[in-house]
PDB file of C-alpha atoms in Angstrom:
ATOM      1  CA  UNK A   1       0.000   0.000   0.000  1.00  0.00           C
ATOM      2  CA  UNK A   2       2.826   2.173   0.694  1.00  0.00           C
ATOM      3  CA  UNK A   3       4.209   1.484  -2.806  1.00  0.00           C
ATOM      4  CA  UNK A   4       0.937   2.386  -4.200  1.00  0.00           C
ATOM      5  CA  UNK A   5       0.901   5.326  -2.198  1.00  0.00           C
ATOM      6  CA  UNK A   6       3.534   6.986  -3.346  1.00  0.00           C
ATOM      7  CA  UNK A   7       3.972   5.856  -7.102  1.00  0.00           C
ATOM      8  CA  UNK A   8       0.625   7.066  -7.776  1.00  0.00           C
ATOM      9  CA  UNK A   9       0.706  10.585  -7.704  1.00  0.00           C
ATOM     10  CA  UNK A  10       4.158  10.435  -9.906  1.00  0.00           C
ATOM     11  CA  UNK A  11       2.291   8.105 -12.365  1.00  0.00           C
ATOM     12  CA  UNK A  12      -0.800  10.382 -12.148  1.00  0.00           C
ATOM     13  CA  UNK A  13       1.628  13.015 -13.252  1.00  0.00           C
ATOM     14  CA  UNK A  14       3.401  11.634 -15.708  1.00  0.00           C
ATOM     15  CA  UNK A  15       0.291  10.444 -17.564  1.00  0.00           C
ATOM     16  CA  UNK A  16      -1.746  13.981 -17.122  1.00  0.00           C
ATOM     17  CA  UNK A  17       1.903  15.635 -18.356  1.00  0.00           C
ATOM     18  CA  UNK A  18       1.879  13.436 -21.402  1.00  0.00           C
ATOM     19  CA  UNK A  19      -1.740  13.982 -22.450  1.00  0.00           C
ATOM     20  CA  UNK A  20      -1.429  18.267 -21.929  1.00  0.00           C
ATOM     21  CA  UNK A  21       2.012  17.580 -24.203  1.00  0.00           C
ATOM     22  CA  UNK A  22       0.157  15.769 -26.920  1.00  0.00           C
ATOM     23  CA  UNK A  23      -2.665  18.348 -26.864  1.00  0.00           C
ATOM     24  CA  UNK A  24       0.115  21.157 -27.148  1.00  0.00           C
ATOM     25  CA  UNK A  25       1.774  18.852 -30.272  1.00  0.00           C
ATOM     26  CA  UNK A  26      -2.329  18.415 -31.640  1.00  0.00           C
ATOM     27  CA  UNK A  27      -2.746  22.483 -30.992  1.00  0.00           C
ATOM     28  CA  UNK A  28       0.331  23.445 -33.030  1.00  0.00           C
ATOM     29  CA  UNK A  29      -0.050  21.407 -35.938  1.00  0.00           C
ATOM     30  CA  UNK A  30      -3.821  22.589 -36.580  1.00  0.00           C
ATOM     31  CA  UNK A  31      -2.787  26.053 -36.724  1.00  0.00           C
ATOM     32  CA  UNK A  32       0.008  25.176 -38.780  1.00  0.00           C
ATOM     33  CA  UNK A  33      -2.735  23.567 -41.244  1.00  0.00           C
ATOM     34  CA  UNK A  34      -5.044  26.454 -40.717  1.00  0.00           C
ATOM     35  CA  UNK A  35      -2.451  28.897 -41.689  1.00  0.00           C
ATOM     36  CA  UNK A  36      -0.868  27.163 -44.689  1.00  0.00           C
ATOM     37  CA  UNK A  37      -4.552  26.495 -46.222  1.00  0.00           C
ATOM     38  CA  UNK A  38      -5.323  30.408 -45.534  1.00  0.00           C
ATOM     39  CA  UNK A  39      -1.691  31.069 -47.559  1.00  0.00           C
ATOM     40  CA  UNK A  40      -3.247  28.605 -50.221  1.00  0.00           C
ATOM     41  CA  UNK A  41      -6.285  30.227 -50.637  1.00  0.00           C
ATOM     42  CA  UNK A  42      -4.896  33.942 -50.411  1.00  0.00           C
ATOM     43  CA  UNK A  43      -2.984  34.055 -53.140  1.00  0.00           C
ATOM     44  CA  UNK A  44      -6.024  33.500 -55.542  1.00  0.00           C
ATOM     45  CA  UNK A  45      -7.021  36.010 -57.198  1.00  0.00           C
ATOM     46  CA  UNK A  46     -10.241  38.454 -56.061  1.00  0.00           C
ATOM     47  CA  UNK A  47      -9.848  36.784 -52.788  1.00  0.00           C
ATOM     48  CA  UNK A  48     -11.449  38.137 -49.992  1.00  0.00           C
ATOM     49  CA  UNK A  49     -10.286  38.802 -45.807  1.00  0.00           C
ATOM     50  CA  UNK A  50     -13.552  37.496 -44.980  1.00  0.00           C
ATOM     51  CA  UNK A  51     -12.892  34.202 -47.139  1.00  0.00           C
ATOM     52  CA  UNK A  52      -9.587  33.498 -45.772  1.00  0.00           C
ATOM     53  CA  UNK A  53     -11.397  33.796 -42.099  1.00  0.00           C
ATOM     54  CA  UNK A  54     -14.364  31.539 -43.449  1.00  0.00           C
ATOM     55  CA  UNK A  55     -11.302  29.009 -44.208  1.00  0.00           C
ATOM     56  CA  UNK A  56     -10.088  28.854 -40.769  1.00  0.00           C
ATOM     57  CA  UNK A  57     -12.976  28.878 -39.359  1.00  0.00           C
ATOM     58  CA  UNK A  58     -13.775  25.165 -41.158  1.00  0.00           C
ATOM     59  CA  UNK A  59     -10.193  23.915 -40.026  1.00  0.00           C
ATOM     60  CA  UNK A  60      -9.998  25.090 -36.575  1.00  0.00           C
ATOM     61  CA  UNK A  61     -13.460  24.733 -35.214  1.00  0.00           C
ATOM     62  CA  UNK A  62     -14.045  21.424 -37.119  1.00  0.00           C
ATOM     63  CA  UNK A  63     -11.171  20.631 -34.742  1.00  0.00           C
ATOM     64  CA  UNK A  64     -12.302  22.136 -31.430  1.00  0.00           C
ATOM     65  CA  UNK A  65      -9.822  24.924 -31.492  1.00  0.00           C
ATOM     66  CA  UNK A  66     -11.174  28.062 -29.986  1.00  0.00           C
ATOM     67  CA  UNK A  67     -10.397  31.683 -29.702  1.00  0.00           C
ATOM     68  CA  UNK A  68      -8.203  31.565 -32.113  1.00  0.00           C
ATOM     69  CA  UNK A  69      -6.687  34.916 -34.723  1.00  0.00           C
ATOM     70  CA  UNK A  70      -5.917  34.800 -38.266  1.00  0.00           C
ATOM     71  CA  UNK A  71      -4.028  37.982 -39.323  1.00  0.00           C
ATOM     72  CA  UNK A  72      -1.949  37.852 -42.613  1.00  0.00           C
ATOM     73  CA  UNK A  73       0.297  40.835 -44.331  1.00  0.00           C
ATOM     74  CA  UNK A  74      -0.318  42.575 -46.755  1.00  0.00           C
ATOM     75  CA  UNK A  75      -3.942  43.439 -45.352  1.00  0.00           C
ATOM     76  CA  UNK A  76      -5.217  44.150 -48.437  1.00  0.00           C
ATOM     77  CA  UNK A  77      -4.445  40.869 -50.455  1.00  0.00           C
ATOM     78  CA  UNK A  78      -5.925  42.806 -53.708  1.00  0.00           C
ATOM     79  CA  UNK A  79      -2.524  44.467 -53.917  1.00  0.00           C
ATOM     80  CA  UNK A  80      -0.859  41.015 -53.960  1.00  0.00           C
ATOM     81  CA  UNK A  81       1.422  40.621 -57.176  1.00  0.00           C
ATOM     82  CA  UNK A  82       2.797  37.740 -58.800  1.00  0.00           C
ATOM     83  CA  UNK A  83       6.542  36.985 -56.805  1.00  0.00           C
ATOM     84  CA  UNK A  84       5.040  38.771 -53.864  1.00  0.00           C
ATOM     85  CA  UNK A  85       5.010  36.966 -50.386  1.00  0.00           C
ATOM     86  CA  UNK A  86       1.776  36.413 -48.122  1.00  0.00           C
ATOM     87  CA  UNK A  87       2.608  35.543 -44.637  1.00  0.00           C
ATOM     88  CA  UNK A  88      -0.734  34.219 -43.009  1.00  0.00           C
ATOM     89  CA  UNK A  89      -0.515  33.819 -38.801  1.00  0.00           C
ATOM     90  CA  UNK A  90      -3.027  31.968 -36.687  1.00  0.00           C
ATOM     91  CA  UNK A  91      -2.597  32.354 -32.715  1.00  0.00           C
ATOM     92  CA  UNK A  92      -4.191  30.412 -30.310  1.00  0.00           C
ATOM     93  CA  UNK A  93      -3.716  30.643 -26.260  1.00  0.00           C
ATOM     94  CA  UNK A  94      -2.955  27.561 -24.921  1.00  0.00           C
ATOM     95  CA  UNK A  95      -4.728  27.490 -21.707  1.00  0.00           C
ATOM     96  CA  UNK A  96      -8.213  27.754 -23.279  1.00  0.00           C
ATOM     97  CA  UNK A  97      -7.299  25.021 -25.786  1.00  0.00           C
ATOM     98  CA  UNK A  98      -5.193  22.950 -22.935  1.00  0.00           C
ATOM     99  CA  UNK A  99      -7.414  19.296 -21.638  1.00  0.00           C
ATOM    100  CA  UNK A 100      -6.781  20.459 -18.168  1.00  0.00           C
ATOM    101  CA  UNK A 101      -6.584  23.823 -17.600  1.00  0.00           C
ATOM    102  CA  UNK A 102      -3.645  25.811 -17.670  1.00  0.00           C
ATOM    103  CA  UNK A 103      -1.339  23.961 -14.902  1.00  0.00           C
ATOM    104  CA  UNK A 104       0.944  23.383 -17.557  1.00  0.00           C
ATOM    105  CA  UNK A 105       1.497  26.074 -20.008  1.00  0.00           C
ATOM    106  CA  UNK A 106       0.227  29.078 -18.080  1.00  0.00           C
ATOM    107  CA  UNK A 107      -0.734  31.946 -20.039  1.00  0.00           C
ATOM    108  CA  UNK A 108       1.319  31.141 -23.715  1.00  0.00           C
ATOM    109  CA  UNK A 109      -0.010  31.975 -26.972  1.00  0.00           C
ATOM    110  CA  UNK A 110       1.106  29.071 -29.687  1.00  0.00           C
ATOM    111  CA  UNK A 111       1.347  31.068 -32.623  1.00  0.00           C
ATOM    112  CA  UNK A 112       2.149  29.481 -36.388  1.00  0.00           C
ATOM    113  CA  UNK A 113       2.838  31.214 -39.696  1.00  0.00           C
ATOM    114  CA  UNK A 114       2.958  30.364 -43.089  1.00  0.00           C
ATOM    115  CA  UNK A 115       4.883  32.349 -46.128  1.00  0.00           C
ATOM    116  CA  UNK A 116       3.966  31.677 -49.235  1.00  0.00           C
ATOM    117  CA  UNK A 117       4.913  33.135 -53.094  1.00  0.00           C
ATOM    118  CA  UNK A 118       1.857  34.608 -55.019  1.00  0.00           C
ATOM    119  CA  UNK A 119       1.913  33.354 -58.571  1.00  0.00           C
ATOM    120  CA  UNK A 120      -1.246  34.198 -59.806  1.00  0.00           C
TER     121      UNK A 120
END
């Protein structure tokens, strides 16, 4: 019992540790996704902001991410030229995303961006 006793709070942590890891891991690669499909997209032509949102929005909430940003530069992807780079960026704070609350990765923001080559 002893044994038991005090293996199972290490184990406990060691499992819970692993899980909020692989949610970090599952949290990074969707807005890694999100953000290279919104580079995809905005380098079409007549592409709108709005579109490019509508886009993430199907990634990351079909995946239970929430309160997430998309921002990419230029703003105005009109102006974007053939050989001209779009850099999309989708943030996400960890915490609110986390399985078990923020015990493990406090208050960080996992951000991902994606630059991509118009050539349209």
């Amino acid at each position: 019992m002893i044994e038991f006793a005090v293996c199972l709070p290490v184990f406990l942590l060691i499992t819970f540790a692993t899980l909020e890891t692989c949610r970090m891991i599952y949290l990074r690669q969707s807005l890694k996704l999100a953000a290279y499909e919104c580079a995809r997209l905005g380098i079409l032509p007549e592409i709108t902001p709005a579109s490019l949102q509508d886009q993430c929005d199907v990634i990351l909430l079909g995946r239970g991410i929430e309160n997430y940003t998309l921002s990419h530069t230029p703003s105005d992807l009109s102006a974007l030229e053939f050989g001209n780079l779009l850099v999309t960026t989708v943030e996400a704070p960890a915490a609110e995303n986390a399985l078990m609350g923020s015990w493990l990765y406090g208050g960080q923001t996992v951000s991902e961006s994606v630059t991509i080559m118009a050539e349209y």
